[in-house]
Amino acid sequence: MTFRDIVFKILSGSGATLLIFFSTLLFSLPLGLLIAFARMSKNKVIRSVITFIISILRGTPLMLQLIVWFFGPYYIFGFKLAAEWRVVSIIIGFSINYAAYFAEIYRSGIQSIPIGQYEAASVLGYTNSQTFTKIILPQMIKRVIPPVTNEIITLIKDTSLAFVVAYAEMFTVAKQVAAAKTTIVPLFVAGLFYYIFNYLVAFIMERIEKSFSYYR
């Protein structure tokens, strides 16, 4: 197998990696905001429950959570697992896990805004929703972009954990090629792809961060 063949073989698994990546961002970013609101709820019961759930999601390995999501319906309810459930369970597992991390990032960003800004908005006649969308949210986004970027970069690398439920994403394909051809070249090629992807993400997020610089 030539180097070109190795590259194209590994690229065949990139579609699965990108599916996990973009699907997770699509669901986890807005879900994280909802969880953050619940985490800051004035209702002590809701706040305590959400805090406990977040502690579980952040305190246990993502690999274990993927196993639970994939096999849980069978062992708990006796459901027969359809072929499509493999990728669905992966997206659910990734989305909920990362939503917990994003929620804590959002919460810290929201709570970092001085209370005086809320009071000033109230004096000007802003409703709570107007205060959040027009005053708090833009500043919060600016402040959380760096930690969110770190999580997104981590997500790119974490997509390789899908192998635990036998889902052939890019790194799994690289390992299969490496084992079949007894060479580590495919692993380095996969590493290069991850690096390029991470570089592009960091570049895009830096541009987004600069676009919010006028809030300083």
Coordinates of N, CA and C in Angstrom, one line a residue:
M1 N 0.8 -1.2 0.0 CA 0.0 0.0 0.0 C 0.9 1.2 0.0
T2 N 0.7 2.1 -1.0 CA 1.5 3.3 -1.1 C 1.0 4.4 -0.1
F3 N 1.8 5.4 0.1 CA 1.4 6.5 1.0 C 0.1 7.1 0.6
R4 N -0.1 7.3 -0.7 CA -1.3 7.9 -1.2 C -2.5 7.0 -0.9
D5 N -2.3 5.7 -1.0 CA -3.4 4.8 -0.6 C -3.8 4.9 0.8
I6 N -2.7 5.0 1.7 CA -3.0 5.2 3.1 C -3.8 6.5 3.4
V7 N -3.4 7.5 2.7 CA -4.1 8.8 2.9 C -5.6 8.7 2.6
F8 N -5.8 8.1 1.4 CA -7.2 8.0 1.0 C -8.0 7.1 1.8
K9 N -7.4 6.0 2.3 CA -8.0 5.1 3.2 C -8.4 5.7 4.5
I10 N -7.5 6.5 5.0 CA -7.8 7.2 6.3 C -8.9 8.3 6.1
L11 N -8.8 9.0 4.9 CA -9.9 10.0 4.6 C -11.2 9.4 4.5
S12 N -11.3 8.1 4.2 CA -12.6 7.4 4.1 C -13.3 7.4 5.5
G13 N -12.5 7.6 6.6 CA -13.1 7.6 7.9 C -13.4 9.0 8.4
S14 N -12.9 10.0 7.6 CA -13.1 11.4 8.1 C -14.5 11.9 8.1
G15 N -15.3 11.3 7.2 CA -16.7 11.6 7.2 C -17.4 11.3 8.5
A16 N -17.1 10.2 9.1 CA -17.6 9.8 10.4 C -17.2 10.7 11.5
T17 N -15.9 11.1 11.4 CA -15.3 12.0 12.4 C -16.0 13.4 12.3
L18 N -16.2 13.9 11.1 CA -16.9 15.2 10.9 C -18.3 15.1 11.3
L19 N -19.0 14.0 11.1 CA -20.4 13.8 11.5 C -20.5 14.0 13.0
I20 N -19.6 13.3 13.8 CA -19.6 13.4 15.2 C -19.3 14.8 15.7
F21 N -18.3 15.4 15.1 CA -17.9 16.7 15.5 C -19.0 17.8 15.3
F22 N -19.5 17.9 14.1 CA -20.5 18.9 13.8 C -21.9 18.7 14.5
S23 N -22.2 17.4 14.6 CA -23.5 17.1 15.3 C -23.4 17.4 16.7
T24 N -22.3 17.1 17.3 CA -22.1 17.4 18.8 C -22.1 18.9 19.0
L25 N -21.5 19.7 18.2 CA -21.5 21.2 18.3 C -23.0 21.7 18.1
L26 N -23.7 21.1 17.1 CA -25.0 21.6 16.8 C -25.9 21.4 18.0
F27 N -25.8 20.3 18.7 CA -26.7 20.1 19.9 C -26.2 20.6 21.2
S28 N -24.9 20.5 21.4 CA -24.3 20.7 22.7 C -24.2 22.2 23.0
L29 N -23.9 23.1 22.0 CA -23.8 24.5 22.3 C -25.1 25.1 22.8
P30 N -26.2 24.9 22.1 CA -27.5 25.5 22.7 C -27.9 24.8 23.9
L31 N -27.7 23.4 24.0 CA -28.1 22.7 25.2 C -27.4 23.1 26.4
G32 N -26.1 23.5 26.2 CA -25.3 23.9 27.3 C -25.8 25.2 27.9
L33 N -26.4 26.1 27.0 CA -26.9 27.3 27.5 C -28.2 27.1 28.4
L34 N -29.0 26.1 28.0 CA -30.2 25.8 28.7 C -29.8 25.2 30.1
I35 N -28.8 24.3 30.1 CA -28.3 23.7 31.3 C -27.7 24.8 32.2
A36 N -27.0 25.8 31.7 CA -26.5 26.8 32.5 C -27.6 27.6 33.2
F37 N -28.7 27.9 32.5 CA -29.8 28.6 33.1 C -30.4 27.8 34.2
A38 N -30.5 26.5 34.0 CA -31.0 25.6 35.1 C -30.0 25.6 36.2
R39 N -28.8 25.6 35.9 CA -27.7 25.5 37.0 C -27.8 26.8 37.8
M40 N -28.2 27.9 37.3 CA -28.3 29.2 38.0 C -29.7 29.5 38.5
S41 N -30.6 28.5 38.4 CA -32.0 28.7 38.8 C -32.1 29.0 40.2
K42 N -33.2 29.8 40.5 CA -33.4 30.2 41.9 C -34.1 29.1 42.7
N43 N -34.6 28.1 41.9 CA -35.2 26.9 42.5 C -34.1 26.0 43.0
K44 N -34.0 25.8 44.3 CA -32.9 25.0 44.9 C -32.9 23.5 44.4
V45 N -34.1 23.0 44.2 CA -34.2 21.6 43.8 C -33.6 21.4 42.3
I46 N -34.1 22.3 41.4 CA -33.6 22.2 40.1 C -32.1 22.5 40.0
R47 N -31.6 23.5 40.8 CA -30.2 23.8 40.8 C -29.4 22.6 41.3
S48 N -29.9 21.9 42.4 CA -29.2 20.8 42.9 C -29.1 19.6 42.0
V49 N -30.2 19.3 41.3 CA -30.3 18.2 40.4 C -29.4 18.4 39.2
I50 N -29.4 19.6 38.7 CA -28.5 19.9 37.5 C -27.1 19.9 37.9
T51 N -26.8 20.4 39.1 CA -25.4 20.4 39.6 C -24.9 18.9 39.7
F52 N -25.7 18.0 40.2 CA -25.4 16.6 40.4 C -25.2 16.0 39.1
I53 N -26.1 16.2 38.1 CA -25.9 15.6 36.8 C -24.6 16.1 36.1
I54 N -24.3 17.4 36.2 CA -23.1 17.9 35.6 C -21.9 17.2 36.3
S55 N -21.9 17.0 37.6 CA -20.8 16.4 38.3 C -20.6 15.0 37.8
I56 N -21.7 14.3 37.4 CA -21.5 12.9 36.9 C -20.9 13.0 35.5
L57 N -21.4 13.8 34.7 CA -21.0 13.9 33.3 C -19.5 14.4 33.2
R58 N -19.1 15.3 34.1 CA -17.7 15.8 34.1 C -16.8 14.9 34.9
G59 N -17.4 14.0 35.7 CA -16.5 13.2 36.6 C -16.3 11.8 36.2
T60 N -17.0 11.4 35.1 CA -16.8 10.0 34.6 C -16.3 10.1 33.2
P61 N -15.6 9.0 32.8 CA -15.0 9.0 31.4 C -16.0 9.1 30.3
L62 N -15.8 9.8 29.3 CA -16.7 9.9 28.2 C -16.8 8.5 27.5
M63 N -15.8 7.8 27.5 CA -15.8 6.4 27.0 C -16.9 5.6 27.7
L64 N -16.9 5.7 29.0 CA -17.9 4.9 29.8 C -19.3 5.4 29.4
Q65 N -19.5 6.7 29.3 CA -20.8 7.3 29.0 C -21.3 6.8 27.6
L66 N -20.4 6.7 26.6 CA -20.8 6.2 25.3 C -21.2 4.7 25.4
I67 N -20.6 3.9 26.2 CA -21.0 2.5 26.4 C -22.4 2.4 27.0
V68 N -22.6 3.3 28.0 CA -23.9 3.3 28.7 C -25.0 3.7 27.7
W69 N -24.8 4.7 26.9 CA -25.8 5.2 26.0 C -26.0 4.1 24.9
F70 N -25.0 3.4 24.5 CA -25.2 2.4 23.4 C -25.9 1.1 23.9
F71 N -25.4 0.6 25.0 CA -25.9 -0.7 25.5 C -27.1 -0.5 26.5
G72 N -27.2 0.7 27.1 CA -28.3 1.0 28.1 C -29.7 0.5 27.7
P73 N -30.2 0.9 26.5 CA -31.5 0.6 26.1 C -31.7 -1.0 26.1
Y74 N -30.7 -1.7 25.7 CA -30.8 -3.2 25.7 C -30.9 -3.8 27.1
Y75 N -29.9 -3.4 27.9 CA -29.8 -4.0 29.2 C -30.8 -3.5 30.2
I76 N -31.3 -2.3 30.0 CA -32.3 -1.7 31.0 C -33.7 -2.0 30.5
F77 N -34.0 -1.8 29.2 CA -35.4 -2.0 28.7 C -35.6 -3.2 27.8
G78 N -34.5 -3.8 27.5 CA -34.6 -5.0 26.6 C -34.9 -4.7 25.2
F79 N -34.6 -3.4 24.8 CA -34.8 -3.0 23.4 C -33.8 -3.7 22.4
K80 N -34.2 -4.1 21.3 CA -33.3 -4.6 20.3 C -32.6 -3.4 19.6
L81 N -31.3 -3.4 19.5 CA -30.6 -2.3 19.0 C -30.5 -2.3 17.5
A82 N -31.1 -1.2 16.9 CA -31.0 -1.1 15.4 C -29.7 -0.6 15.0
A83 N -29.3 -0.9 13.7 CA -28.0 -0.5 13.2 C -27.8 1.0 13.4
E84 N -28.8 1.8 13.2 CA -28.7 3.2 13.2 C -28.4 3.8 14.6
W85 N -28.7 2.9 15.6 CA -28.6 3.4 17.0 C -27.1 3.6 17.4
R86 N -26.2 3.0 16.7 CA -24.8 3.1 17.0 C -24.4 4.6 16.9
V87 N -24.6 5.2 15.7 CA -24.2 6.6 15.5 C -25.1 7.5 16.3
V88 N -26.4 7.2 16.5 CA -27.3 8.1 17.3 C -26.8 8.1 18.7
S89 N -26.5 7.0 19.3 CA -26.0 6.9 20.7 C -24.7 7.7 20.9
I90 N -23.9 7.6 19.9 CA -22.6 8.4 19.9 C -22.9 9.9 20.0
I91 N -23.7 10.3 19.1 CA -24.1 11.8 19.0 C -24.7 12.2 20.3
I92 N -25.6 11.4 20.9 CA -26.3 11.7 22.2 C -25.2 11.8 23.3
G93 N -24.4 10.8 23.3 CA -23.4 10.7 24.4 C -22.4 11.9 24.3
F94 N -21.9 12.2 23.1 CA -21.0 13.4 23.0 C -21.7 14.7 23.3
S95 N -22.9 14.8 22.8 CA -23.7 16.1 22.9 C -24.0 16.4 24.4
I96 N -24.4 15.4 25.1 CA -24.8 15.7 26.5 C -23.5 15.9 27.4
N97 N -22.5 15.1 27.1 CA -21.2 15.3 27.8 C -20.7 16.7 27.6
Y98 N -20.6 17.1 26.4 CA -20.0 18.4 26.1 C -20.9 19.6 26.5
A99 N -22.2 19.3 26.5 CA -23.2 20.4 27.0 C -22.9 20.7 28.4
A100 N -22.5 19.7 29.2 CA -22.2 19.9 30.6 C -21.0 20.8 30.8
Y101 N -20.0 20.6 30.0 CA -18.8 21.4 30.0 C -19.1 22.9 29.5
F102 N -19.9 23.0 28.4 CA -20.2 24.3 27.9 C -21.1 25.0 28.9
A103 N -22.0 24.3 29.6 CA -22.8 24.9 30.6 C -22.0 25.6 31.7
E104 N -21.0 25.0 32.2 CA -20.2 25.6 33.2 C -19.4 26.8 32.7
I105 N -19.0 26.7 31.4 CA -18.3 27.8 30.8 C -19.2 29.0 30.6
Y106 N -20.4 28.7 30.1 CA -21.4 29.8 30.0 C -21.7 30.4 31.3
R107 N -21.9 29.6 32.3 CA -22.3 30.1 33.7 C -21.3 31.0 34.2
S108 N -20.0 30.6 34.1 CA -18.9 31.5 34.5 C -18.9 32.8 33.8
G109 N -19.2 32.8 32.5 CA -19.2 34.0 31.6 C -20.3 34.9 32.0
I110 N -21.5 34.3 32.3 CA -22.7 35.1 32.6 C -22.5 35.8 34.0
Q111 N -22.0 35.0 35.0 CA -21.8 35.5 36.3 C -20.6 36.4 36.5
S112 N -19.8 36.5 35.4 CA -18.6 37.5 35.5 C -19.1 38.9 35.1
I113 N -20.3 39.0 34.6 CA -20.8 40.4 34.2 C -21.2 41.1 35.5
P114 N -20.7 42.3 35.7 CA -21.1 43.1 36.9 C -22.5 43.2 37.1
I115 N -23.0 43.1 38.3 CA -24.4 43.2 38.6 C -25.0 44.6 38.3
G116 N -24.1 45.6 38.2 CA -24.5 47.0 37.9 C -25.1 47.1 36.5
Q117 N -24.7 46.2 35.6 CA -25.2 46.3 34.2 C -26.7 45.8 34.2
Y118 N -27.0 44.8 35.1 CA -28.4 44.4 35.2 C -29.3 45.5 35.7
E119 N -28.7 46.2 36.8 CA -29.5 47.3 37.4 C -29.7 48.4 36.5
A120 N -28.6 48.8 35.7 CA -28.7 49.9 34.7 C -29.8 49.5 33.6
A121 N -29.8 48.3 33.2 CA -30.8 47.9 32.2 C -32.2 48.0 32.7
S122 N -32.3 47.6 34.0 CA -33.7 47.7 34.6 C -34.1 49.1 34.7
V123 N -33.2 50.0 35.0 CA -33.6 51.4 35.1 C -34.0 52.0 33.8
L124 N -33.4 51.5 32.7 CA -33.7 51.9 31.4 C -35.0 51.3 30.8
G125 N -35.6 50.4 31.6 CA -36.8 49.8 31.2 C -36.7 48.5 30.4
Y126 N -35.5 47.9 30.3 CA -35.3 46.7 29.6 C -36.0 45.5 30.4
T127 N -36.5 44.6 29.6 CA -37.1 43.4 30.2 C -35.9 42.4 30.5
N128 N -36.1 41.3 31.2 CA -35.1 40.4 31.5 C -34.5 39.8 30.2
S129 N -35.4 39.4 29.3 CA -34.9 38.8 28.0 C -34.1 39.9 27.2
Q130 N -34.6 41.1 27.2 CA -33.8 42.1 26.4 C -32.5 42.4 27.1
T131 N -32.4 42.4 28.4 CA -31.2 42.6 29.1 C -30.2 41.5 28.7
F132 N -30.7 40.3 28.7 CA -29.8 39.2 28.4 C -29.3 39.2 27.0
T133 N -30.2 39.3 26.0 CA -29.9 39.2 24.6 C -29.1 40.4 24.1
K134 N -29.4 41.6 24.6 CA -28.7 42.8 24.1 C -27.5 43.3 24.9
I135 N -27.4 42.9 26.1 CA -26.4 43.4 27.0 C -25.4 42.3 27.5
I136 N -26.0 41.3 28.1 CA -25.2 40.2 28.7 C -24.7 39.2 27.7
L137 N -25.5 38.8 26.8 CA -25.1 37.7 25.9 C -23.8 38.1 25.0
P138 N -23.8 39.3 24.4 CA -22.6 39.7 23.6 C -21.3 39.7 24.4
Q139 N -21.4 40.2 25.6 CA -20.2 40.2 26.5 C -19.8 38.8 27.0
M140 N -20.9 38.0 27.2 CA -20.6 36.6 27.7 C -19.9 35.8 26.6
I141 N -20.4 36.0 25.3 CA -19.8 35.3 24.2 C -18.3 35.7 24.1
K142 N -18.0 36.9 24.2 CA -16.6 37.4 24.1 C -15.8 36.8 25.1
R143 N -16.3 36.6 26.3 CA -15.5 36.1 27.4 C -15.3 34.6 27.4
V144 N -16.3 33.9 26.8 CA -16.2 32.4 26.9 C -15.6 31.8 25.6
I145 N -15.3 32.6 24.6 CA -14.7 32.1 23.4 C -13.4 31.3 23.6
P146 N -12.5 31.8 24.4 CA -11.2 31.0 24.6 C -11.5 29.7 25.2
P147 N -12.2 29.5 26.3 CA -12.4 28.2 26.9 C -13.3 27.3 26.0
V148 N -14.2 27.9 25.3 CA -15.1 27.2 24.3 C -14.2 26.6 23.2
T149 N -13.3 27.4 22.7 CA -12.3 27.0 21.7 C -11.5 25.7 22.2
N150 N -11.1 25.8 23.4 CA -10.3 24.7 24.0 C -11.2 23.4 24.0
E151 N -12.4 23.5 24.4 CA -13.3 22.4 24.4 C -13.6 21.8 23.0
I152 N -13.7 22.7 22.0 CA -13.9 22.3 20.6 C -12.7 21.5 20.1
I153 N -11.6 22.0 20.4 CA -10.3 21.3 20.0 C -10.3 20.0 20.7
T154 N -10.6 19.9 21.9 CA -10.7 18.6 22.6 C -11.7 17.7 22.0
L155 N -12.8 18.2 21.6 CA -13.8 17.4 20.9 C -13.3 16.7 19.7
I156 N -12.5 17.5 18.9 CA -12.0 16.9 17.7 C -11.2 15.6 18.0
K157 N -10.4 15.7 19.0 CA -9.6 14.5 19.4 C -10.4 13.5 20.0
D158 N -11.4 13.9 20.8 CA -12.3 12.9 21.5 C -13.1 12.1 20.5
T159 N -13.3 12.5 19.3 CA -14.1 11.7 18.4 C -13.5 10.3 18.2
S160 N -12.2 10.2 18.5 CA -11.6 8.8 18.3 C -12.2 7.9 19.3
L161 N -12.8 8.3 20.4 CA -13.4 7.5 21.4 C -14.6 6.7 20.9
A162 N -15.1 7.0 19.7 CA -16.2 6.3 19.2 C -15.9 4.9 18.9
F163 N -14.6 4.5 18.9 CA -14.2 3.2 18.6 C -14.8 2.2 19.6
V164 N -15.1 2.7 20.8 CA -15.5 1.9 21.9 C -16.8 1.2 21.6
V165 N -17.6 1.7 20.7 CA -18.9 1.1 20.3 C -18.7 0.6 18.8
A166 N -17.5 0.4 18.4 CA -17.2 -0.2 17.1 C -17.7 0.7 16.0
Y167 N -17.5 2.0 16.1 CA -17.8 3.0 15.1 C -16.5 3.4 14.4
A168 N -16.4 3.2 13.1 CA -15.2 3.4 12.4 C -15.0 4.8 12.0
E169 N -14.5 5.7 12.9 CA -14.2 7.0 12.5 C -12.7 7.0 12.1
M170 N -12.2 8.2 11.9 CA -10.9 8.3 11.2 C -9.7 7.6 11.9
F171 N -9.6 7.8 13.2 CA -8.5 7.2 13.9 C -8.6 5.7 14.0
T172 N -9.9 5.2 14.1 CA -10.1 3.7 14.1 C -9.6 3.1 12.7
V173 N -10.0 3.8 11.6 CA -9.5 3.4 10.3 C -8.0 3.4 10.2
A174 N -7.4 4.4 10.8 CA -5.9 4.5 10.8 C -5.3 3.3 11.6
K175 N -5.9 2.9 12.7 CA -5.4 1.8 13.5 C -5.6 0.5 12.7
Q176 N -6.7 0.4 12.0 CA -6.9 -0.8 11.2 C -5.9 -1.0 10.1
V177 N -5.6 0.1 9.4 CA -4.6 0.1 8.3 C -3.3 -0.2 8.9
A178 N -2.9 0.4 10.0 CA -1.6 0.2 10.7 C -1.4 -1.3 11.1
A179 N -2.5 -1.9 11.6 CA -2.4 -3.3 12.0 C -2.3 -4.2 10.8
A180 N -3.1 -3.9 9.8 CA -3.1 -4.7 8.6 C -1.7 -4.7 7.8
K181 N -1.1 -3.5 7.8 CA 0.1 -3.3 7.0 C 1.4 -3.3 7.9
T182 N 1.2 -3.5 9.2 CA 2.3 -3.5 10.2 C 3.2 -2.3 10.0
T183 N 2.6 -1.1 10.0 CA 3.3 0.1 9.9 C 2.6 1.2 10.8
I184 N 3.4 2.1 11.3 CA 2.8 3.2 12.1 C 2.5 4.4 11.3
V185 N 2.8 4.4 10.0 CA 2.6 5.5 9.2 C 1.2 6.0 9.2
P186 N 0.2 5.1 9.1 CA -1.2 5.6 9.1 C -1.5 6.4 10.4
L187 N -0.9 6.0 11.5 CA -1.2 6.8 12.7 C -0.7 8.2 12.7
F188 N 0.5 8.3 12.1 CA 1.1 9.7 12.0 C 0.3 10.5 11.0
V189 N -0.2 9.9 9.9 CA -1.1 10.6 8.9 C -2.3 11.0 9.6
A190 N -3.0 10.2 10.4 CA -4.2 10.6 11.1 C -3.9 11.7 12.1
G191 N -2.7 11.6 12.7 CA -2.3 12.7 13.7 C -2.2 14.0 12.9
L192 N -1.7 14.0 11.7 CA -1.5 15.2 10.9 C -2.8 15.8 10.5
F193 N -3.8 14.9 10.2 CA -5.1 15.4 9.9 C -5.8 16.1 11.1
Y194 N -5.6 15.5 12.2 CA -6.2 16.1 13.4 C -5.6 17.5 13.7
Y195 N -4.3 17.5 13.5 CA -3.6 18.8 13.7 C -4.1 19.9 12.7
I196 N -4.2 19.5 11.5 CA -4.7 20.5 10.5 C -6.1 21.0 10.8
F197 N -7.0 20.0 11.2 CA -8.3 20.4 11.6 C -8.4 21.3 12.8
N198 N -7.5 21.0 13.8 CA -7.5 21.8 15.0 C -6.9 23.2 14.7
Y199 N -6.0 23.3 13.8 CA -5.4 24.6 13.4 C -6.5 25.4 12.7
L200 N -7.3 24.8 11.9 CA -8.4 25.5 11.2 C -9.4 26.0 12.2
V201 N -9.8 25.2 13.2 CA -10.7 25.5 14.2 C -10.2 26.7 15.0
A202 N -8.9 26.6 15.4 CA -8.3 27.7 16.2 C -8.3 29.0 15.4
F203 N -8.0 28.9 14.1 CA -7.9 30.1 13.3 C -9.3 30.8 13.2
I204 N -10.4 29.9 13.0 CA -11.7 30.5 12.8 C -12.2 31.1 14.1
M205 N -11.9 30.4 15.2 CA -12.3 30.9 16.5 C -11.6 32.2 16.9
E206 N -10.4 32.3 16.5 CA -9.6 33.6 16.7 C -10.2 34.7 16.0
R207 N -10.7 34.5 14.7 CA -11.3 35.5 13.9 C -12.7 35.9 14.6
I208 N -13.4 34.9 15.1 CA -14.6 35.2 15.8 C -14.4 36.1 17.0
E209 N -13.4 35.7 17.8 CA -13.0 36.5 19.0 C -12.7 37.9 18.7
K210 N -11.9 38.1 17.6 CA -11.6 39.5 17.2 C -12.8 40.3 16.8
S211 N -13.8 39.6 16.2 CA -15.0 40.3 15.8 C -15.7 40.9 17.0
F212 N -15.5 40.4 18.2 CA -16.2 40.9 19.4 C -15.3 41.8 20.2
S213 N -14.2 42.2 19.6 CA -13.2 43.1 20.3 C -13.8 44.4 20.6
Y214 N -14.8 44.9 19.9 CA -15.4 46.2 20.1 C -16.2 46.3 21.4
Y215 N -16.3 45.1 22.1 CA -17.0 45.2 23.4 C -16.0 45.5 24.5
R216 N -14.8 45.6 24.3 CA -13.8 45.9 25.3 C -14.0 47.4 25.7

